[in-house]
XYZ file of C-alpha atoms in Angstrom:
773
model
C 20.093 33.255 23.255
C 19.546 29.478 21.309
C 19.084 32.607 17.964
C 22.308 33.873 18.104
C 23.970 30.482 18.593
C 22.093 28.887 15.438
C 23.246 31.663 13.397
C 26.859 31.669 15.245
C 26.093 27.898 13.402
C 25.015 28.735 10.383
C 28.255 31.474 9.037
C 31.019 28.853 10.306
C 29.666 26.342 7.899
C 29.729 29.103 5.074
C 33.403 30.035 5.618
C 34.299 26.336 6.101
C 32.872 25.983 2.972
C 34.867 28.332 1.737
C 37.785 26.063 1.717
C 36.121 23.595 1.090
C 36.821 21.280 -2.066
C 34.147 21.574 -4.136
C 33.620 19.511 -7.654
C 31.329 19.803 -10.192
C 29.700 16.120 -10.917
C 28.354 15.617 -14.675
C 26.445 13.524 -16.881
C 23.634 12.152 -19.334
C 20.359 10.085 -19.107
C 19.904 7.690 -22.781
C 17.904 5.587 -22.860
C 19.410 1.754 -23.014
C 18.538 0.771 -26.512
C 18.114 3.253 -28.805
C 21.031 5.421 -26.632
C 18.857 7.896 -27.605
C 19.552 10.669 -24.319
C 15.595 11.534 -22.025
C 15.489 15.524 -21.524
C 13.072 16.058 -17.970
C 14.609 13.000 -16.297
C 15.156 13.489 -11.859
C 18.422 12.686 -11.049
C 18.790 12.803 -6.363
C 21.293 12.102 -3.995
C 19.031 11.423 -0.927
C 21.732 11.158 1.159
C 23.097 15.269 0.084
C 18.759 15.954 0.104
C 20.360 17.444 -3.466
C 18.218 16.764 -6.777
C 19.309 17.728 -10.486
C 17.047 18.007 -13.998
C 18.469 16.862 -17.051
C 18.158 19.284 -20.026
C 16.839 18.871 -23.631
C 20.769 16.942 -24.198
C 19.971 14.836 -22.109
C 22.418 16.023 -19.848
C 22.768 17.216 -15.869
C 25.224 18.177 -13.681
C 26.582 19.594 -9.655
C 28.431 22.523 -9.379
C 28.711 21.366 -5.923
C 29.793 17.714 -4.629
C 32.058 16.320 -2.240
C 35.610 15.075 -4.166
C 35.310 11.147 -1.771
C 32.809 8.757 -0.719
C 30.434 6.729 -2.273
C 26.652 7.864 -2.961
C 23.720 6.237 -4.486
C 22.235 8.597 -6.872
C 18.692 7.887 -7.717
C 17.044 8.209 -11.896
C 13.201 8.438 -12.647
C 11.632 9.425 -15.704
C 8.111 8.859 -16.618
C 8.013 5.331 -18.795
C 11.350 3.372 -17.489
C 12.434 1.736 -14.339
C 13.259 4.010 -12.625
C 17.632 3.059 -11.735
C 19.698 3.782 -8.163
C 23.393 3.318 -8.729
C 25.989 3.528 -6.092
C 28.504 6.468 -7.775
C 31.975 6.698 -6.537
C 32.940 11.225 -6.684
C 36.659 10.055 -6.427
C 36.568 8.698 -9.964
C 35.810 11.496 -11.670
C 34.590 10.202 -15.376
C 31.484 11.676 -16.146
C 29.000 9.503 -15.168
C 25.990 7.884 -18.077
C 22.924 6.139 -16.830
C 20.670 3.392 -18.896
C 17.153 3.616 -18.254
C 14.915 0.685 -19.204
C 11.916 1.238 -20.722
C 9.130 -0.405 -18.666
C 4.874 0.205 -17.933
C 6.378 0.105 -14.139
C 7.991 2.918 -13.668
C 8.875 2.083 -9.810
C 11.042 -0.743 -9.743
C 14.143 0.585 -7.507
C 13.017 2.817 -5.145
C 14.991 4.339 -2.653
C 14.140 3.517 0.485
C 15.893 6.467 3.527
C 14.369 5.260 6.624
C 16.559 1.709 7.337
C 20.109 2.381 9.048
C 21.581 2.619 5.074
C 19.987 4.422 1.914
C 19.216 1.218 -0.642
C 17.242 0.338 -3.032
C 14.544 -1.358 -1.892
C 14.874 -4.551 -3.680
C 18.383 -5.151 -0.647
C 16.495 -3.316 1.887
C 15.119 -6.408 4.198
C 12.769 -4.759 6.105
C 9.002 -4.750 4.892
C 8.455 -0.990 2.947
C 5.835 0.514 1.243
C 6.858 4.704 -0.728
C 3.991 6.149 -1.850
C 4.058 9.483 -3.681
C 2.852 12.994 -4.443
C -0.013 12.228 -6.501
C -0.901 9.014 -3.357
C -1.163 12.138 -0.522
C -3.359 13.518 -2.076
C -6.066 12.070 -3.613
C -9.225 9.971 -2.347
C -8.100 11.136 1.445
C -9.158 13.220 4.653
C -5.455 13.266 6.070
C -1.937 11.685 5.888
C -3.471 8.257 7.932
C -6.303 8.176 5.280
C -4.272 8.735 2.602
C -1.827 5.753 4.060
C -4.482 3.403 5.024
C -5.485 3.197 1.362
C -2.839 2.357 -0.199
C -0.299 0.532 1.435
C -0.799 -3.309 2.558
C -0.919 -4.620 6.376
C -1.442 -0.512 7.464
C -5.115 0.749 8.145
C -5.953 3.311 10.765
C -8.192 3.999 14.114
C -10.690 6.833 13.126
C -13.213 9.267 14.950
C -14.932 10.903 11.772
C -12.705 11.925 9.411
C -10.747 14.355 10.833
C -8.609 12.257 13.060
C -6.823 9.178 11.875
C -4.087 7.118 13.981
C -1.823 4.852 12.385
C -2.004 0.686 12.799
C 0.635 -1.161 11.071
C -0.076 -4.932 11.213
C -2.831 -4.899 14.075
C -0.590 -2.154 16.299
C -0.931 1.487 16.896
C -0.617 4.311 20.127
C 3.115 4.210 20.956
C 4.074 0.898 19.155
C 4.643 2.993 15.860
C 6.844 5.715 15.251
C 6.528 8.929 12.910
C 9.593 10.334 11.524
C 9.458 14.326 9.935
C 12.528 15.588 8.635
C 14.262 12.580 10.750
C 12.377 13.619 14.282
C 10.862 11.125 15.982
C 7.614 13.061 16.259
C 6.603 13.752 20.097
C 2.350 14.533 20.958
C 0.309 12.693 22.776
C 0.516 9.046 20.714
C -1.028 7.347 23.989
C -4.344 9.462 23.157
C -7.459 7.737 21.220
C -9.115 11.024 19.987
C -6.347 13.139 17.983
C -4.270 12.081 14.996
C -1.162 13.097 14.207
C 0.494 17.192 14.309
C 1.630 17.291 10.563
C 1.068 18.577 7.333
C -1.200 16.362 4.939
C 0.763 18.546 2.488
C 3.783 18.714 3.655
C 5.884 15.136 2.481
C 6.740 14.693 -0.762
C 6.893 11.099 -0.063
C 6.475 8.980 2.409
C 7.548 5.765 3.263
C 6.180 3.228 5.552
C 8.350 0.428 7.662
C 6.621 -2.805 8.743
C 7.762 -4.194 11.895
C 9.500 -3.766 14.553
C 12.150 -1.509 14.095
C 13.619 -0.800 17.090
C 17.142 -0.878 16.053
C 17.127 2.516 14.802
C 14.744 4.831 16.399
C 14.981 3.151 20.170
C 11.275 2.137 22.362
C 8.171 2.428 20.601
C 8.950 1.020 17.442
C 7.483 -2.277 17.901
C 4.834 -1.334 15.062
C 7.021 0.284 12.650
C 7.993 3.439 11.400
C 6.116 6.261 8.771
C 9.160 8.125 7.815
C 7.561 11.524 6.284
C 10.010 12.462 3.652
C 9.582 17.268 2.888
C 10.149 17.487 -0.984
C 14.163 17.764 -2.169
C 15.151 21.305 -2.851
C 15.968 22.571 -6.469
C 19.004 22.020 -8.713
C 21.274 25.735 -8.211
C 20.019 28.165 -9.022
C 15.552 27.677 -9.619
C 12.921 28.104 -6.943
C 10.397 25.930 -7.428
C 6.696 25.616 -5.957
C 3.647 24.362 -6.395
C -0.125 25.109 -5.379
C -3.006 22.970 -4.462
C -6.529 23.487 -3.843
C -9.426 20.893 -2.923
C -13.495 20.595 -1.548
C -15.036 17.610 -1.022
C -18.740 17.084 -0.684
C -19.309 15.731 2.439
C -18.099 17.686 5.293
C -18.139 20.803 3.284
C -13.363 20.270 3.502
C -11.752 22.458 2.227
C -7.421 22.576 1.695
C -5.406 25.035 0.206
C -1.418 24.799 0.339
C 1.058 27.175 -1.998
C 5.092 25.790 -1.099
C 8.122 28.037 -2.314
C 11.534 26.650 -2.084
C 15.132 27.746 -4.212
C 18.406 27.118 -3.651
C 21.159 29.662 -5.020
C 25.141 28.463 -5.823
C 23.947 26.458 -2.095
C 21.973 27.886 0.020
C 18.873 26.415 -0.105
C 15.166 27.504 2.078
C 11.130 26.225 1.326
C 8.267 28.019 3.188
C 5.368 26.421 2.850
C 1.347 27.404 4.010
C -1.309 24.978 4.021
C -5.552 25.409 5.667
C -8.433 22.624 5.781
C -11.638 23.435 7.361
C -15.194 20.878 6.963
C -17.754 21.127 8.891
C -19.841 18.086 9.968
C -19.726 14.635 8.303
C -22.740 12.769 6.943
C -23.314 9.052 7.272
C -26.064 7.451 4.529
C -28.123 8.889 6.963
C -27.314 11.620 9.027
C -25.400 13.972 10.132
C -23.539 13.655 12.686
C -23.445 16.975 15.065
C -19.808 19.063 15.265
C -17.545 16.560 14.143
C -15.991 19.913 12.443
C -12.283 21.019 12.423
C -10.469 23.112 10.934
C -6.405 23.355 10.792
C -3.916 25.847 9.657
C -0.331 25.352 9.284
C 3.205 26.901 8.937
C 6.306 25.419 7.890
C 9.815 26.473 7.169
C 13.654 25.159 6.025
C 16.742 27.235 5.962
C 20.372 25.518 4.931
C 23.025 25.090 2.778
C 24.075 22.519 0.460
C 27.553 22.719 -0.193
C 30.321 19.910 -0.046
C 31.141 18.581 2.539
C 27.887 17.683 3.134
C 24.017 19.482 3.916
C 23.025 21.971 6.981
C 19.223 22.691 7.731
C 17.388 24.411 9.531
C 14.050 23.693 9.569
C 10.323 24.897 11.809
C 7.137 23.864 11.658
C 3.548 24.895 13.255
C 0.917 22.822 14.113
C -2.848 23.761 14.847
C -6.336 21.655 14.715
C -9.535 22.779 16.299
C -12.102 19.192 16.602
C -14.684 20.029 17.254
C -16.543 17.510 19.649
C -20.468 15.200 20.725
C -20.616 12.739 22.646
C -24.443 10.785 21.828
C -27.063 10.270 24.170
C -28.107 6.354 23.369
C -31.838 6.957 24.311
C -32.036 9.651 22.288
C -30.755 7.389 19.317
C -30.422 9.135 16.444
C -31.729 12.956 17.286
C -28.814 14.624 18.565
C -29.728 17.154 20.827
C -28.145 20.455 22.459
C -27.466 20.585 26.526
C -30.871 22.350 26.375
C -32.169 19.493 25.159
C -32.893 21.709 21.730
C -32.121 19.908 18.812
C -29.923 20.246 15.494
C -30.779 22.402 13.243
C -29.518 21.821 9.361
C -27.884 25.166 9.054
C -25.952 24.437 12.662
C -24.500 20.789 11.228
C -23.467 22.861 7.835
C -21.903 25.480 10.432
C -18.426 25.739 10.470
C -17.985 27.247 13.356
C -17.560 24.361 16.509
C -19.546 24.567 19.775
C -18.049 23.232 23.367
C -16.573 20.633 23.839
C -14.061 20.114 21.273
C -9.671 20.092 21.419
C -6.992 22.837 20.490
C -4.315 21.013 19.452
C -1.094 22.838 18.798
C 3.141 21.612 18.124
C 5.743 23.619 17.948
C 9.034 22.445 16.733
C 12.455 23.979 15.611
C 15.513 21.238 14.298
C 18.737 20.831 12.758
C 19.631 18.288 10.291
C 22.917 17.676 9.691
C 25.328 15.718 6.979
C 28.889 16.678 6.747
C 31.403 14.146 4.816
C 34.669 13.076 6.267
C 37.626 11.842 5.651
C 36.872 8.227 6.235
C 32.138 8.607 6.031
C 29.425 10.876 6.755
C 28.655 11.802 10.094
C 24.817 12.729 10.791
C 23.426 15.200 13.497
C 19.852 15.668 14.358
C 18.964 17.648 17.194
C 15.195 19.514 17.825
C 12.599 20.362 20.038
C 9.361 19.921 19.787
C 6.665 22.585 21.764
C 2.873 19.805 22.514
C 0.109 21.351 23.597
C -3.802 19.813 23.806
C -6.501 22.207 25.092
C -9.685 19.974 25.778
C -12.597 23.259 26.245
C -16.112 22.650 27.408
C -15.730 26.490 27.441
C -13.067 29.229 27.271
C -11.055 27.847 30.097
C -9.085 24.574 29.090
C -10.487 22.000 31.249
C -7.611 19.601 30.431
C -4.431 21.251 29.763
C -1.976 18.827 28.686
C 1.901 20.673 27.932
C 4.688 18.322 26.705
C 8.343 19.950 26.132
C 10.700 17.248 24.458
C 14.285 17.960 23.308
C 16.009 14.996 21.537
C 18.946 14.390 20.006
C 20.385 11.738 17.498
C 24.738 10.897 15.895
C 24.746 8.965 13.370
C 28.405 7.718 12.091
C 28.530 6.296 8.808
C 32.257 4.082 8.057
C 32.778 4.437 3.664
C 31.963 0.711 2.668
C 34.748 -1.452 2.161
C 34.548 -5.194 0.071
C 31.187 -4.382 0.448
C 31.482 -3.919 4.466
C 29.490 -0.809 6.071
C 29.834 -0.034 9.516
C 26.583 2.161 11.164
C 27.916 3.630 14.634
C 25.002 5.579 16.089
C 23.242 7.888 19.201
C 20.448 9.018 20.527
C 18.611 11.089 24.070
C 15.064 12.684 24.490
C 13.883 14.750 27.332
C 11.009 15.076 27.861
C 9.059 17.455 30.537
C 5.295 17.758 30.723
C 2.442 20.229 32.707
C -0.908 20.068 33.779
C -2.227 23.080 33.013
C -6.242 22.834 33.083
C -8.752 22.652 36.429
C -9.059 18.952 35.609
C -6.552 15.781 35.852
C -5.580 13.226 33.344
C -2.192 11.260 34.090
C 0.709 13.885 36.322
C 2.513 16.152 35.087
C 6.032 13.957 34.758
C 10.030 13.637 33.575
C 11.170 11.662 30.807
C 14.671 10.709 30.537
C 15.455 8.056 27.256
C 18.858 7.465 25.843
C 20.598 4.208 23.155
C 23.435 3.531 21.106
C 23.704 1.344 18.400
C 26.356 -0.297 16.226
C 24.857 -2.406 13.075
C 26.211 -3.194 9.812
C 26.078 -4.099 6.416
C 27.466 -7.484 4.124
C 27.188 -6.603 0.562
C 28.098 -9.393 -1.565
C 26.678 -10.948 -5.603
C 23.445 -10.740 -5.311
C 23.418 -10.915 -1.040
C 23.282 -8.666 1.564
C 23.348 -9.308 4.363
C 22.548 -6.746 7.779
C 22.647 -7.214 11.909
C 23.327 -5.091 14.707
C 22.764 -4.587 18.516
C 21.046 -1.616 20.353
C 21.002 -0.535 24.140
C 18.606 1.620 25.440
C 18.116 3.111 28.247
C 14.719 5.193 30.102
C 13.502 7.369 33.260
C 9.833 8.026 33.712
C 9.012 9.935 36.807
C 5.300 11.150 37.919
C 4.925 14.622 40.377
C 1.830 14.103 42.787
C -0.570 15.771 42.831
C -3.034 16.729 46.209
C -6.593 18.025 45.691
C -8.607 19.339 48.282
C -7.285 17.057 50.581
C -6.968 13.946 48.619
C -4.197 12.310 46.961
C -5.068 12.541 42.952
C -1.825 11.314 42.384
C 0.745 9.480 43.950
C 4.643 10.192 43.231
C 6.151 7.380 40.385
C 10.549 6.295 40.129
C 11.187 3.634 36.999
C 14.168 3.012 35.254
C 13.998 0.409 32.494
C 16.769 -0.776 30.343
C 17.243 -2.939 27.406
C 19.673 -4.686 24.781
C 18.033 -5.523 21.202
C 19.109 -6.953 18.637
C 18.394 -7.031 14.505
C 18.884 -9.726 12.014
C 17.995 -9.540 7.832
C 18.862 -10.996 4.530
C 18.314 -10.386 1.241
C 19.092 -12.905 -2.010
C 18.067 -11.889 -5.527
C 17.838 -13.820 -8.243
C 17.241 -12.602 -10.862
C 17.112 -9.069 -11.974
C 13.264 -9.844 -11.813
C 12.635 -11.703 -8.133
C 13.931 -11.247 -4.880
C 13.750 -12.715 -0.992
C 13.593 -10.899 1.332
C 13.822 -12.186 5.978
C 14.442 -10.090 9.351
C 14.162 -11.525 12.449
C 14.544 -9.539 15.787
C 13.644 -7.920 18.445
C 12.514 -4.849 20.487
C 10.663 -3.294 23.417
C 8.957 -0.225 24.197
C 8.849 0.471 28.068
C 5.659 2.004 29.431
C 4.657 5.349 28.638
C 3.495 7.564 31.822
C -0.145 7.110 31.094
C -0.317 3.520 31.333
C 2.341 3.718 34.480
C -0.208 6.572 36.194
C -3.817 7.798 34.708
C -6.522 8.824 37.106
C -9.450 10.645 35.565
C -12.112 10.499 32.572
C -10.577 9.917 29.551
C -13.304 12.072 28.425
C -12.256 11.458 24.512
C -13.055 7.699 25.662
C -15.254 8.479 27.290
C -14.424 6.436 30.635
C -12.338 6.015 34.090
C -8.164 4.990 33.899
C -6.310 4.366 36.063
C -2.792 3.724 35.717
C -0.239 1.031 36.882
C 2.988 2.588 37.969
C 4.270 -1.547 38.130
C 4.403 -1.798 34.492
C 7.437 -3.813 33.328
C 7.930 -2.782 29.785
C 7.002 -4.812 26.361
C 9.001 -6.988 24.916
C 8.797 -8.428 21.366
C 10.491 -11.517 19.271
C 9.593 -10.496 16.276
C 9.947 -12.595 12.393
C 8.682 -11.224 8.809
C 9.400 -12.666 5.472
C 8.823 -11.303 1.495
C 8.647 -12.784 -1.576
C 9.044 -10.078 -4.448
C 8.276 -10.519 -8.672
C 8.586 -7.671 -10.919
C 8.890 -7.271 -15.144
C 7.565 -5.747 -17.722
C 4.360 -6.781 -17.047
C 3.609 -8.290 -12.653
C 4.512 -6.157 -9.755
C 3.569 -8.734 -6.599
C 5.292 -9.711 -2.990
C 3.977 -11.680 -0.234
C 4.152 -12.037 2.414
C 4.519 -13.243 6.270
C 4.620 -11.959 9.935
C 5.342 -12.774 13.083
C 5.467 -10.766 16.420
C 5.198 -12.144 19.416
C 4.599 -9.579 22.703
C 5.181 -9.947 26.159
C 4.110 -7.948 28.537
C 1.898 -5.876 26.097
C 0.578 -3.257 27.238
C -3.429 -2.168 27.445
C -6.852 -1.220 29.060
C -8.532 -3.782 30.884
C -12.396 -3.202 32.290
C -14.468 -5.817 34.214
C -18.590 -5.737 34.630
C -19.102 -3.363 37.217
C -15.595 -1.714 37.609
C -17.797 1.895 37.918
C -16.214 5.719 39.370
C -18.214 8.037 39.705
C -16.783 11.374 37.498
C -18.141 15.470 36.566
C -18.760 14.580 33.413
C -18.098 17.770 29.931
C -21.702 19.450 31.850
C -19.953 19.648 35.179
C -22.622 17.409 36.602
C -21.659 13.739 38.100
C -21.632 10.660 36.130
C -21.268 6.930 35.864
C -17.892 5.836 34.307
C -16.424 3.366 33.242
C -13.558 1.887 34.972
C -10.411 0.805 32.827
C -7.148 -0.305 34.331
C -3.448 -1.264 32.870
C -2.446 -4.810 33.297
C -0.382 -6.826 30.506
C -0.816 -10.462 29.317
C 0.785 -12.371 26.503
C 0.234 -11.529 22.762
C 0.801 -12.660 19.804
C 0.673 -11.165 16.623
C 1.010 -13.015 13.345
C -0.173 -11.805 9.343
C 0.447 -11.722 5.751
C 0.085 -9.169 3.080
C 0.966 -8.230 -0.298
C 0.453 -7.044 -3.493
C -0.639 -8.036 -7.448
C 0.081 -5.454 -10.607
C -0.860 -6.586 -13.771
C 0.315 -4.108 -16.749
C -1.689 -6.574 -19.982
C -0.504 -3.213 -21.623
C 0.561 -0.287 -20.929
C -2.546 1.717 -20.603
C -4.414 -0.424 -18.018
C -3.285 -0.970 -14.657
C -4.568 -3.482 -12.522
C -3.496 -2.974 -9.198
C -4.626 -5.824 -5.732
C -3.684 -4.963 -2.309
C -4.835 -7.175 0.738
C -4.066 -7.833 4.378
C -5.117 -9.871 7.326
C -3.418 -9.905 10.941
C -4.515 -12.991 13.818
C -3.906 -11.524 17.098
C -4.724 -13.694 20.480
C -4.407 -12.847 23.785
C -2.375 -16.020 25.246
C -2.649 -15.297 28.874
C -6.595 -15.096 28.252
C -7.141 -17.049 25.586
C -9.291 -15.029 23.585
C -9.160 -12.689 20.659
C -6.970 -8.700 21.283
C -9.005 -5.708 21.519
C -8.936 -3.254 18.320
C -7.174 -5.151 15.324
C -8.140 -4.525 11.848
C -9.984 -6.954 9.425
C -8.932 -8.768 6.568
C -8.782 -6.256 3.453
C -8.889 -7.179 0.021
C -8.634 -3.724 -2.572
C -8.902 -3.794 -6.308
C -8.440 -0.703 -8.714
C -9.102 -1.014 -12.110
C -6.547 2.202 -13.876
C -7.174 3.061 -17.303
C -4.616 5.896 -19.223
C -5.677 6.782 -22.351
C -3.208 8.785 -24.837
C -6.142 11.932 -25.690
C -4.348 14.367 -27.796
C -4.162 17.800 -26.168
C -3.478 16.459 -22.078
C -0.523 14.061 -20.374
C -1.147 12.245 -17.967
C -4.892 11.131 -18.236
C -6.434 8.473 -16.064
C -10.245 7.157 -14.935
C -9.956 4.541 -12.282
C -12.414 2.328 -9.896
C -12.121 0.569 -7.182
C -13.658 -1.668 -5.219
C -12.838 -2.049 -1.310
C -12.966 -5.419 0.788
C -13.564 -5.057 4.272
C -14.468 -8.660 6.094
C -16.240 -9.555 8.900
C -14.374 -8.913 11.688
C -16.039 -11.649 14.023
C -12.440 -12.196 16.460
C -13.043 -10.159 19.291
C -12.535 -9.416 22.940
C -16.614 -9.151 24.015
C -15.474 -7.465 27.157
C -13.879 -3.976 25.851
C -15.605 -4.001 21.883
C -18.259 -6.281 19.396
C -18.020 -7.264 15.858
C -18.118 -5.994 13.148
C -19.655 -7.378 9.570
C -18.050 -7.126 6.050
C -19.041 -4.032 3.850
C -17.695 -3.384 0.414
C -16.994 0.204 -1.082
C -16.720 0.932 -4.170
C -14.388 4.061 -5.391
C -13.414 5.658 -9.034
C -11.305 8.633 -10.360
C -10.350 10.484 -12.947
C -7.443 13.255 -13.747
C -5.696 15.004 -16.683
C -2.376 17.623 -16.806
C -3.733 20.607 -19.165
C -1.376 23.373 -20.310
C -2.143 26.996 -19.838
C 0.410 28.015 -21.447
C 3.302 26.655 -20.600
C 1.514 26.097 -16.669
C 1.243 22.094 -16.176
C -2.018 22.184 -14.583
C -3.460 18.952 -13.072
C -7.066 18.241 -12.133
C -7.935 15.326 -10.799
C -11.840 14.355 -8.766
C -12.143 11.282 -7.022
C -15.089 9.549 -4.952
C -15.157 7.166 -1.928
C -17.889 4.998 -1.020
C -20.137 6.344 -4.128
C -22.534 3.202 -3.620
C -23.728 5.318 -0.495
C -23.083 2.130 1.847
C -23.424 1.724 5.834
C -20.666 0.469 7.482
C -18.689 0.771 11.058
C -15.380 0.497 10.452
C -13.764 -2.216 12.522
C -10.774 0.448 14.103
C -13.597 2.958 14.751
C -14.574 4.622 17.753
C -17.554 5.868 16.315
C -18.566 1.971 15.948
C -20.909 -0.319 17.799
C -19.624 -1.081 21.796
C -16.441 1.529 21.752
C -18.675 4.753 22.029
C -21.267 3.827 25.404
C -20.506 1.214 27.085
C -24.679 2.109 28.780
C -25.882 0.736 24.609
C -23.148 -1.946 23.089
C -26.118 -1.637 20.139
C -25.552 1.950 19.711
C -22.880 3.653 17.115
C -22.387 5.709 14.122
C -21.787 4.795 10.968
C -18.614 5.969 8.796
C -18.676 8.643 6.336
C -20.954 8.331 3.753
C -20.788 9.354 -0.339
C -17.742 11.921 -1.016
C -16.494 13.516 -3.764
C -13.299 15.751 -3.599
C -12.550 18.216 -6.769
C -9.004 18.701 -6.696
C -6.403 20.723 -8.735
C -2.674 20.989 -8.546
C -0.022 23.495 -9.904
C 3.682 22.407 -9.309
C 5.779 26.209 -10.021
C 8.467 27.258 -11.643
C 9.951 30.908 -11.011
C 13.780 30.362 -12.698
């Protein structure tokens, strides 16, 4: 029935497009000084998800665009400053874009994850964008790639296979991940799994730092990770990519193939990816059964026409992850349940042993942007199924099955005299079942609805924006009686909230600009915090929820100063986020419970109960990039978060250490090769001695040496990108402050026992951009 409805809608849109007004927009891209044309420049209209490339004469054309409306154009060319410009399509005159030559190419990056797409200088939100190359090198997963490059961002890790995003010290349900414009809905509350998204699927990622509840509702207290898929190619073309890589530490192999096409506005994309790894190695030893394998399939089909676009996206994600619960009494002598030690062959086996985790995520969404007489209407409808299985044998013990239906509508009123209003509403319905033999959280239903109004005013070199939002959420936990004992008591909670935000930017000149934000946000307690009652195997503890929790309420301010010229790019930002009723799981010494462990025998677990305190997080973040010569780049990022539990007058637990990362990049000109580079990086992680001793231990500072090199070589007309990257080349022994395997987190029996982070790792990669016609 659903497929028939979707087919009918697509057929209807095809009929509508046949009668829609169609205009052809043509133009040229030239050098601002010499006026010479620039062949191969890329022109994109992000709001319409279309792109064009200039021909050998530096000319481009869009064959099917609306005959009205103002849209943001982005123009990029190697060796030149990126340019953004608002174009009124009703003018009908040929376009000429003049680019300024520059060593730094990304001055004006278009940001789409905020209420109104704009270049970063006119966007009051603190945002970092990571491109395709940055997502592929020096990483074991998507979040790992971002944490290496974005100031203010870090990760909670369980070895190299699992990374959860942390923005300005906040994580779990406090960070929203968007994919295809839809909020990712999985088991965000859990420690022991990452986000369910193909690392290779994104063409670009925007990391929005700071509260974003105005646009995305509950859960966006810390920030938003906006994953952007590749834009469709110009009309009549089929493009794609093939990539593969291999990492020496854990034998990680990754392969992905993507094809995308556009035939008279009928657009499509298909991708398949696979990753596989065996156990990772610290500088001293392998950690058993820490391998993983991941299978990803995704596709898109839709229409790009003069009335806008309509795309249907589908994706399938499957990840199998091995787990091992070491016994501190055995030290680093890792043993099977029968007491026999692991062999070298078993460490490098790609067959996972029990216990292990099987995570699957299915998603379909319908993404639309309709151009109207007075603006444009965006509609995004989605369905997601998230299944998480914890397996001690062939049958799952824990089995969470979450189904989520979502809808998001935004109407953008055409800009008039610098004023642009936006109105929006969103809703989601979640239904979760327990299908296993063990239980941690109750089966539950959740329902949320929100509406917002936003307005942006631009004048001279200033922009001002303001917004207000209302949210309502209802959580209903279902009761469970097991063997005559009440496992879960039913509960119903209702929460509502009004939040607001203000933002301002000012461009002093072409090089210097300032941005600031102030606002409030909220997060409703999730069902795990409200109703847990059981052993959370991945965290080695017994968790008990609190049905009387109140919503978290955040009050945050931040400000950033940015400077860019031909040889220097720099930014400095400060922020403060006060959170009333901050929710966390607390433990009192001696509070323990007996329950079955993974082997089926009784064990003693520390009890963690969800409570609330008032918390304050503030810090500084920034970057400094120096380009003294066209072929030398010296890049630096830094970040520090200070977090305090105000209620108990002690540090807040699990806060990342301060970081300073430096990279020297040399780009020589080599005959017969293109885009060659050699880089050396030093990542400094400082001591983290501000910690809550009831939950964790401190970590010492450490320094990691990284390096990389790469080039592009042509085999006939086929360019091939080759690269090698090395992490922790000095093979330093260290514990990351947010590692779940560090001392104090992996074992409550012996707080000195821990597992080092990954040792030396060298990755070899090949990337082939494909152009079929």
